[in-house]
Tab-separated table of C-alpha atoms in Angstrom:
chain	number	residue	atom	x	y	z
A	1	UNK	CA	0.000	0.000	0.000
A	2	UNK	CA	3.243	2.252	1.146
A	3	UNK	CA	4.704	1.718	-2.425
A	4	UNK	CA	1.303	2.616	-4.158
A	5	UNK	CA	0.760	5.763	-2.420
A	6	UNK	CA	4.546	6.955	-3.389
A	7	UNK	CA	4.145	5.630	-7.168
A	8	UNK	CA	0.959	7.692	-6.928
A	9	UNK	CA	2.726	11.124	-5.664
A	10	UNK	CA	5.227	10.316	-8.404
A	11	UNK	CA	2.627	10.476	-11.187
A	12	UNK	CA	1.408	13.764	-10.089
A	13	UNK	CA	3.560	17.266	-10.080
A	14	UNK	CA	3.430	19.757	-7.200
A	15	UNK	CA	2.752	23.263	-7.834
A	16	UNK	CA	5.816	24.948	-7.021
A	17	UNK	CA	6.469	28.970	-6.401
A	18	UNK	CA	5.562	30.984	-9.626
A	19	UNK	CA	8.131	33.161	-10.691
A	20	UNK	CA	8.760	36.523	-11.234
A	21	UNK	CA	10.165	37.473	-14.381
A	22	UNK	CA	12.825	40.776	-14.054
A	23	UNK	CA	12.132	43.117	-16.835
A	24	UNK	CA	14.971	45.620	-17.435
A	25	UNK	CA	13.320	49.239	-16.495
A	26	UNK	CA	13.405	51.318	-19.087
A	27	UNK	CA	16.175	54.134	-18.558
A	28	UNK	CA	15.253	56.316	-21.359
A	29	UNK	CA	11.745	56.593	-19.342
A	30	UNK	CA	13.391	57.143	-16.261
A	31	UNK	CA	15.787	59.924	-17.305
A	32	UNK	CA	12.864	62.035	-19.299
A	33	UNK	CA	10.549	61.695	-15.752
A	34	UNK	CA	13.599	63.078	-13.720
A	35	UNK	CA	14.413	65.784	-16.216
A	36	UNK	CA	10.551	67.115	-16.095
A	37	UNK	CA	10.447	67.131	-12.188
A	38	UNK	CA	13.687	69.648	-12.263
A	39	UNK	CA	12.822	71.708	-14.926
A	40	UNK	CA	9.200	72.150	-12.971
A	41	UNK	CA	11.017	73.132	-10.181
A	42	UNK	CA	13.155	75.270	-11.569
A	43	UNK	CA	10.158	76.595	-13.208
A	44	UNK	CA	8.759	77.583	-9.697
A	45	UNK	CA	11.790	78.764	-8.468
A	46	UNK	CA	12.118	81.230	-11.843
A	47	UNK	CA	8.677	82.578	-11.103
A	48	UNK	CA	8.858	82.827	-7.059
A	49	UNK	CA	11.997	84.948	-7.964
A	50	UNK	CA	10.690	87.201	-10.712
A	51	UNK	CA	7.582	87.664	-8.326
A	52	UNK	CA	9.631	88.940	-5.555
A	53	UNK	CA	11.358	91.393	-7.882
A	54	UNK	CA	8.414	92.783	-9.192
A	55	UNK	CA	7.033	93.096	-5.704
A	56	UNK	CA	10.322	94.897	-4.957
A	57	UNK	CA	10.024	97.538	-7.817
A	58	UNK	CA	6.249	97.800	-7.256
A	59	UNK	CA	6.761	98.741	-3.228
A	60	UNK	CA	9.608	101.487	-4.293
A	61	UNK	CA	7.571	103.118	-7.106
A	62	UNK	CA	4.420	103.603	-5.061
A	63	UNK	CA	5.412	103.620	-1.418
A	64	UNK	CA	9.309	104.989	-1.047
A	65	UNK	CA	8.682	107.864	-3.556
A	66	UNK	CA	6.600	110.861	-2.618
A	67	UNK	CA	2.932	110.780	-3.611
A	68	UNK	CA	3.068	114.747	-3.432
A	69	UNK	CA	5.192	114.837	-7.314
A	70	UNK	CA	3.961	112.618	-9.736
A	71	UNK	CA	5.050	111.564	-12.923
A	72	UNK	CA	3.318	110.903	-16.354
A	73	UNK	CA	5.774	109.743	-19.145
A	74	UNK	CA	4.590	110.834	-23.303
A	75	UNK	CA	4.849	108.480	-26.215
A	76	UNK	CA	8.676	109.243	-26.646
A	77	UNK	CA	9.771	108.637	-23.666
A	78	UNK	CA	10.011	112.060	-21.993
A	79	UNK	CA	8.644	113.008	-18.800
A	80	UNK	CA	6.583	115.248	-17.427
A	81	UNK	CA	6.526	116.196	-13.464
A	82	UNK	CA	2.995	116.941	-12.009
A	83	UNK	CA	4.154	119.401	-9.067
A	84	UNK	CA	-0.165	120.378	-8.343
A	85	UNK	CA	0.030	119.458	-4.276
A	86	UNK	CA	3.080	121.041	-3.871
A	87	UNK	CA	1.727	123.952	-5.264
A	88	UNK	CA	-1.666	123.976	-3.647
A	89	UNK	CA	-0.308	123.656	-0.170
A	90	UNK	CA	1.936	126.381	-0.640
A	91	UNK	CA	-0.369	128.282	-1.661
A	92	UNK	CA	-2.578	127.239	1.652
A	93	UNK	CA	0.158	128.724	3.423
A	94	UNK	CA	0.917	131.854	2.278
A	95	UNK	CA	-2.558	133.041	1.479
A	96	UNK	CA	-4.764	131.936	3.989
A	97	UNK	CA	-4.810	132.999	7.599
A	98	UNK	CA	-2.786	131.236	10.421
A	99	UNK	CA	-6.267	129.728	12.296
A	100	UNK	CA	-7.726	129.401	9.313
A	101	UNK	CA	-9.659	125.377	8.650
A	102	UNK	CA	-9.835	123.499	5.573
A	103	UNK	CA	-12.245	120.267	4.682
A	104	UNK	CA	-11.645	118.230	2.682
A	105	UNK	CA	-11.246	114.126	2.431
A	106	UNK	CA	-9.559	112.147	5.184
A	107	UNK	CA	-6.859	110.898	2.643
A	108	UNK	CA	-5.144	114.468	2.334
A	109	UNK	CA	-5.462	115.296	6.344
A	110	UNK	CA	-1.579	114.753	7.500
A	111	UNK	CA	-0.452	116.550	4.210
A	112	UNK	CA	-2.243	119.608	4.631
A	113	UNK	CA	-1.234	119.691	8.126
A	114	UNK	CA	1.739	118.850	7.530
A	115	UNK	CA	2.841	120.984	4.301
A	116	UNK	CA	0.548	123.785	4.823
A	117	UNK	CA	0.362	124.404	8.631
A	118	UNK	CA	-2.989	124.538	8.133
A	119	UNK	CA	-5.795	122.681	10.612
A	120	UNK	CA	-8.400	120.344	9.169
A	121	UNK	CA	-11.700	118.660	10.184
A	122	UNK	CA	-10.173	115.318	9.512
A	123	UNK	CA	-7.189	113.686	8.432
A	124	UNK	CA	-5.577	109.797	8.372
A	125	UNK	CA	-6.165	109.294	11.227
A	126	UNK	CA	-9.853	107.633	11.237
A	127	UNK	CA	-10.820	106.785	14.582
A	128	UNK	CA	-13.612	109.360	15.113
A	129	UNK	CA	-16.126	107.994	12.029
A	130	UNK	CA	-18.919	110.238	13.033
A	131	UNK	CA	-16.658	113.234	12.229
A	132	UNK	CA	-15.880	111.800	8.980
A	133	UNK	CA	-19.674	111.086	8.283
A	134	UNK	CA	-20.185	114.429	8.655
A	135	UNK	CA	-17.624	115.799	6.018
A	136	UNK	CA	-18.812	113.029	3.815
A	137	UNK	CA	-22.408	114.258	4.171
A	138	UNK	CA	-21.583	117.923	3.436
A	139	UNK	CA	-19.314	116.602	0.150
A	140	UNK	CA	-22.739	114.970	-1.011
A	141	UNK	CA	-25.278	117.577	-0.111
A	142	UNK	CA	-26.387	119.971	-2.222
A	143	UNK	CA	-24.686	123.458	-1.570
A	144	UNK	CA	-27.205	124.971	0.734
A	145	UNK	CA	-27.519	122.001	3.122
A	146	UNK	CA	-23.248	121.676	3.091
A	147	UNK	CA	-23.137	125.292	3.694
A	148	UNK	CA	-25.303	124.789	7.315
A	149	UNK	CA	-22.438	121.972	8.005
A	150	UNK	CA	-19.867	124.172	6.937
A	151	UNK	CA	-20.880	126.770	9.512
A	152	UNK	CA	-21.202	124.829	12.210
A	153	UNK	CA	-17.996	123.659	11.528
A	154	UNK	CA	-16.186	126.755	11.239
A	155	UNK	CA	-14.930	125.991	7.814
A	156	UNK	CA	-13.264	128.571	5.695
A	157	UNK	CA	-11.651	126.655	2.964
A	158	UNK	CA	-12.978	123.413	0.955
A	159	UNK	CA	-9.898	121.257	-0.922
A	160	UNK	CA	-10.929	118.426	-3.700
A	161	UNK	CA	-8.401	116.533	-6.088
A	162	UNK	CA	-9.853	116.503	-9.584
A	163	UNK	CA	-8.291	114.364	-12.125
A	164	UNK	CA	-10.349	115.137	-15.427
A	165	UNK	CA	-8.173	117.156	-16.993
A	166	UNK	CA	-4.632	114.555	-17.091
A	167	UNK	CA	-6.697	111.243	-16.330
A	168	UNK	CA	-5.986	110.767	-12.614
A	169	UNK	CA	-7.412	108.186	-11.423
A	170	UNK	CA	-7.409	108.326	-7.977
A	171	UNK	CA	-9.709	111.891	-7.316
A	172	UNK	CA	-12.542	112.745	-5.343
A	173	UNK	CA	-14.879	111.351	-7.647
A	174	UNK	CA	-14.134	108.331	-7.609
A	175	UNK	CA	-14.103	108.111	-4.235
A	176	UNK	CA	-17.226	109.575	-4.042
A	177	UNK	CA	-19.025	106.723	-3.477
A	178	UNK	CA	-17.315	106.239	0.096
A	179	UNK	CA	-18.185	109.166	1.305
A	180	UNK	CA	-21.701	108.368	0.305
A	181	UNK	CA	-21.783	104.833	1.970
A	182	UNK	CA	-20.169	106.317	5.115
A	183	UNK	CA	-22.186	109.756	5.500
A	184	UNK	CA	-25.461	106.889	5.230
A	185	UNK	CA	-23.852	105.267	7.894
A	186	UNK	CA	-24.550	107.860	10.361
A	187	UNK	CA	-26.944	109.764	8.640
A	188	UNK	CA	-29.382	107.400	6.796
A	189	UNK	CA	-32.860	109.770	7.094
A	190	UNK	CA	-30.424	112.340	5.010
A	191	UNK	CA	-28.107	110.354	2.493
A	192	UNK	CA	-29.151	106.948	0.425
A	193	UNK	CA	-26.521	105.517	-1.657
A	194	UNK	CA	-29.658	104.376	-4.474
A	195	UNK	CA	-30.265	108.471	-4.743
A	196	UNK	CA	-27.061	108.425	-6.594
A	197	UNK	CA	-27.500	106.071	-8.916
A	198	UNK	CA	-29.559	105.787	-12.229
A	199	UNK	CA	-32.514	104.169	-12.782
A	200	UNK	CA	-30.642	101.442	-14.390
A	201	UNK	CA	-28.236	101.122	-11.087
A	202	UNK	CA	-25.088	103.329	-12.911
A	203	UNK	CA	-22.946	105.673	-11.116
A	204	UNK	CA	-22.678	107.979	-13.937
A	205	UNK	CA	-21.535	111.945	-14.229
A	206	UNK	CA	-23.029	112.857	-17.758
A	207	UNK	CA	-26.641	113.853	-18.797
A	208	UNK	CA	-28.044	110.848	-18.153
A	209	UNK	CA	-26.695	110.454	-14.032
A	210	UNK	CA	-28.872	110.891	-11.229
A	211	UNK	CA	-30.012	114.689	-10.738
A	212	UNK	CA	-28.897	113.954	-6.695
A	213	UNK	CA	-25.672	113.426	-8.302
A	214	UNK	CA	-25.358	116.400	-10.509
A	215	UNK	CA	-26.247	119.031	-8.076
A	216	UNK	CA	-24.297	117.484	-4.692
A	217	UNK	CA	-21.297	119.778	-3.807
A	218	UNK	CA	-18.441	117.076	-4.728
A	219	UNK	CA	-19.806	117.612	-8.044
A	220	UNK	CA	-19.892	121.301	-7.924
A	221	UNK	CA	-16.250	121.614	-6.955
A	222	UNK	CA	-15.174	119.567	-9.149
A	223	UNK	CA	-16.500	120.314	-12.701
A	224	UNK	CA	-16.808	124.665	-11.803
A	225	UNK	CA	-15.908	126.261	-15.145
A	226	UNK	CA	-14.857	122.608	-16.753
A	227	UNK	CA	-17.382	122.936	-18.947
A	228	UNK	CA	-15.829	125.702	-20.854
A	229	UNK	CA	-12.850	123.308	-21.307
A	230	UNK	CA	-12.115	121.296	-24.764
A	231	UNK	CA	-9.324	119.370	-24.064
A	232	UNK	CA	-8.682	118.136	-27.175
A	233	UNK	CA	-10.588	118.602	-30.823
A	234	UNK	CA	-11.425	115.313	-31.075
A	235	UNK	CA	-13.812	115.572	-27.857
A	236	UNK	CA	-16.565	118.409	-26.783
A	237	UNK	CA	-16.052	120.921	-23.879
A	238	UNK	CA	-16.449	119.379	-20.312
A	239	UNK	CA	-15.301	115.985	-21.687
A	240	UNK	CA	-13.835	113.808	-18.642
A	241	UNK	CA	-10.740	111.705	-19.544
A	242	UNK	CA	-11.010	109.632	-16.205
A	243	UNK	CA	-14.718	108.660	-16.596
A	244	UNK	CA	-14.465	108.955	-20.647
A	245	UNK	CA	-17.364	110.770	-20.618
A	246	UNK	CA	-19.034	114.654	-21.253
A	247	UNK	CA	-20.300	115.969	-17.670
A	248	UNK	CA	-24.370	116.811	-17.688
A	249	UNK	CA	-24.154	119.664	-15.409
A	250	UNK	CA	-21.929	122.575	-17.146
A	251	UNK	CA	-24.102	125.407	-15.916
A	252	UNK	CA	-22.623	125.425	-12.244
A	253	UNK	CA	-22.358	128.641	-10.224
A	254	UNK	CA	-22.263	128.938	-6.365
A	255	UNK	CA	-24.203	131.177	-3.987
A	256	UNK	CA	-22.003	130.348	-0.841
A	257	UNK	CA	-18.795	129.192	-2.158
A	258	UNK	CA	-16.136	131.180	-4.634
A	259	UNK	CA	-12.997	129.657	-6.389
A	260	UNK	CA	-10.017	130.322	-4.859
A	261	UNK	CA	-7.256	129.097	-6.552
A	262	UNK	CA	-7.078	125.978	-9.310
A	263	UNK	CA	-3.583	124.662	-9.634
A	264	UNK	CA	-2.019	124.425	-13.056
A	265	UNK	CA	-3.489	120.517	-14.379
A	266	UNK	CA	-6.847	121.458	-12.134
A	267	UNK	CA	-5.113	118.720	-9.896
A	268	UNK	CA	-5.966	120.361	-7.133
A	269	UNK	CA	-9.291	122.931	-5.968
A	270	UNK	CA	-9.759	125.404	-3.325
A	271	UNK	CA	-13.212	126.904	-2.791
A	272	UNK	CA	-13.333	130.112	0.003
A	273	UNK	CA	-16.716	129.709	2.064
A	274	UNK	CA	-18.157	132.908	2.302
A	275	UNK	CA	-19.467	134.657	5.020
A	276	UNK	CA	-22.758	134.778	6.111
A	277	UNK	CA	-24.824	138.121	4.346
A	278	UNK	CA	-25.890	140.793	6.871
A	279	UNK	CA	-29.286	140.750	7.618
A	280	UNK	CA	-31.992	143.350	6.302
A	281	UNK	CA	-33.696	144.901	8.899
A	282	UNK	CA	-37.446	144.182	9.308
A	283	UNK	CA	-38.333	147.400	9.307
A	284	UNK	CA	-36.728	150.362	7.795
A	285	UNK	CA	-35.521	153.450	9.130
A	286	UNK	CA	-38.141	155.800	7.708
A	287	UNK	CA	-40.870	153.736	8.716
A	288	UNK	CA	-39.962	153.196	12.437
A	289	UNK	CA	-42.181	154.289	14.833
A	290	UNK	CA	-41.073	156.223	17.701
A	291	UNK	CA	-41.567	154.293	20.903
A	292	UNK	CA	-43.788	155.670	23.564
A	293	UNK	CA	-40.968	155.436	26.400
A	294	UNK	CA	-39.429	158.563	27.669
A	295	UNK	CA	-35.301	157.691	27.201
A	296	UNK	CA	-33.425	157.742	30.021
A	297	UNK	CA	-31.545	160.723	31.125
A	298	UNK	CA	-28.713	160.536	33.218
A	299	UNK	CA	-28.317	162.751	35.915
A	300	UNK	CA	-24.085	162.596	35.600
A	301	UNK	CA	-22.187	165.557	33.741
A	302	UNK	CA	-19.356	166.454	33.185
A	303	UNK	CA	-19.033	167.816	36.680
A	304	UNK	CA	-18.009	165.005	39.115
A	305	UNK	CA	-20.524	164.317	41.804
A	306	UNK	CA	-21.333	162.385	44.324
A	307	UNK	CA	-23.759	159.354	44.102
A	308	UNK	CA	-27.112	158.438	46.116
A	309	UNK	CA	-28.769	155.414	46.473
A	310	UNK	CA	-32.119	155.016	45.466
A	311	UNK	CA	-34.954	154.220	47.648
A	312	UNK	CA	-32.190	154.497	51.021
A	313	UNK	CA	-33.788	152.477	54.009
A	314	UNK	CA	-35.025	154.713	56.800
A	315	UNK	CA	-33.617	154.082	60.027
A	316	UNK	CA	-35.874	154.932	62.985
A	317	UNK	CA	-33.236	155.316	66.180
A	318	UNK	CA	-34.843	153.981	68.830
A	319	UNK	CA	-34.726	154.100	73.117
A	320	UNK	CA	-31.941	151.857	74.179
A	321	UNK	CA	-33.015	149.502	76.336
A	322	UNK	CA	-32.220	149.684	80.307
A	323	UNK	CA	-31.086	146.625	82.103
A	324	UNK	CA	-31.856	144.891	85.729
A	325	UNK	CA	-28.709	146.798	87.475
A	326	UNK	CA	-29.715	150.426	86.004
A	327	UNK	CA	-32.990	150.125	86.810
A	328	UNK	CA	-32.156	148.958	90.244
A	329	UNK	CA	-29.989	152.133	90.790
């Protein structure tokens, strides 16, 4: 039985370990996989590089130089230097009077403080919002309601930054909209952001923009006498270059406020606030009735003499008193 069971196992194969077959790996495969990997990362490291020099030279340009001179360059290369702040806050302080205030945005607050010597309602630093809610409400009133605020303020000079004459970007008017939002802040009953705005929901300064808009004292200040302006012959008088567009209000005139001075690009505006008018009387002169009451008539001349009192308290001297030991005696 042994030997049948081994003859048996004989007859039949075991399954033994399968193996593996070693392929070569393909080194032409290998070599192209490692190459792409660096040149991605020296991809990165190209970019990471250029980024940080480009953050470098866009720091220096806009934060180490002076925002006061700027700097437009032509078609050939040439340069032109853009000295309107300077200008306007030297002007500030040599023509204006030592205590006198000037309004104007928050962003210009340390410079005109700082360059002109002058004091103003609010400046950089913006910790005291209801202040600035205020100025921003005046900026986008219409003149007679700004004029109340002006008053109560004590302001006697108004300073906006205009860039539609060179293309400035960065001016009053388009930061209008700030002053809006912030002035509804505090002030909702009075200023709506939607009142500025078309029908159609467009912040726009030409015929078709909101009449709110037109007549507000931003926009007053900004386009006085730029209507009379062509800039070029290509576009009509009172065309905008920043907004690329012809303003809707050209007739403007002011009852409280008078131009000042306008630097030489209309960079920068100064608007005097006039006093207020002296009151008519009620009645004139010739038609006053005399009043019934006799004037009084003093009884001092020239003469120096000596004064009485009126209605003197009478003293009535009376018996002194005796006590126990006199009337004993």
């Amino acid at each position: 039985m042994r030997r049948g069971r081994r003859r048996a196992k004989k007859l039949y194969d075991k399954a033994g370990k399968i193996r593996k077959i070693k392929t070569e790996p393909d080194k032409d495969k290998e070599n192209l996989g490692s190459n792409l990997k660096g040149f991605v990362i020296m991809a990165m490291v190209m970019l990471l590089m250029m980024f940080a020099v480009h953050c470098t030279w866009v720091t220096s340009n806009a934060y180490s130089s002076p925002s006061i001179v700027l700097a437009t360059y032509n078609h050939d290369g040439s340069r032109n230097i853009l000295d309107d702040f300077r200008e306007a806050y030297y002007w500030l302080r040599q023509n204006t009077g030592e205590h006198a205030r000037v309004m104007s945005w928050w962003d210009y607050g340390y410079q005109i403080a700082g360059m002109a010597n002058r004091t103003t309602l609010v400046d950089n630093n913006t910790w005291n919002n209801s202040h600035i809610a205020l100025v921003g409400k005046a900026m986008s009133s219409n003149e007679t309601e700004a004029y109340k605020i002006m008053r109560e303020l004590d302001v006697d000079y108004v300073l906006v930054i205009f860039g539609g004459v060179i293309g400035y970007s960065g001016d009053d008017i388009n930061k209008f909209l700030w002053m809006v939002r912030i002035a509804e802040g505090e002030h909702p009953k009075d200023i709506r952001e939607s009142d500025y705005f078309t029908a159609n929901g467009e912040f726009r300064v030409d015929r078709a923009g909101s009449p709110t808009l037109l007549n507000c004292l931003m926009y007053k200040m900004c386009y006085y006498r730029f209507g009379e302006m062509q800039l070029d012959f290509r576009t009509p008088p009172g065309y905008d270059r920043t907004r690329s567009a012809e303003i809707g209000n050209k007739d403007i005139e002011f009852q409280h406020l008078e131009e000042a001075y306008t630097s030489e690009h209309w960079l920068v505006r100064i608007y005097r606030v006039k006093d207020l008018d002296n009151r008519v009387a009620a009645v004139p002169k010739e038609n006053k009735k005399e009043s019934t009451k006799k004037k009084f008539v003093s009884k001092k001349t020239s003469r120096r003499k000596r004064g009485f009192i009126k209605k003197k308290p009478v003293v009535k001297k009376g018996k002194r008193t005796r006590t126990k030991k006199q009337r004993s005696k």
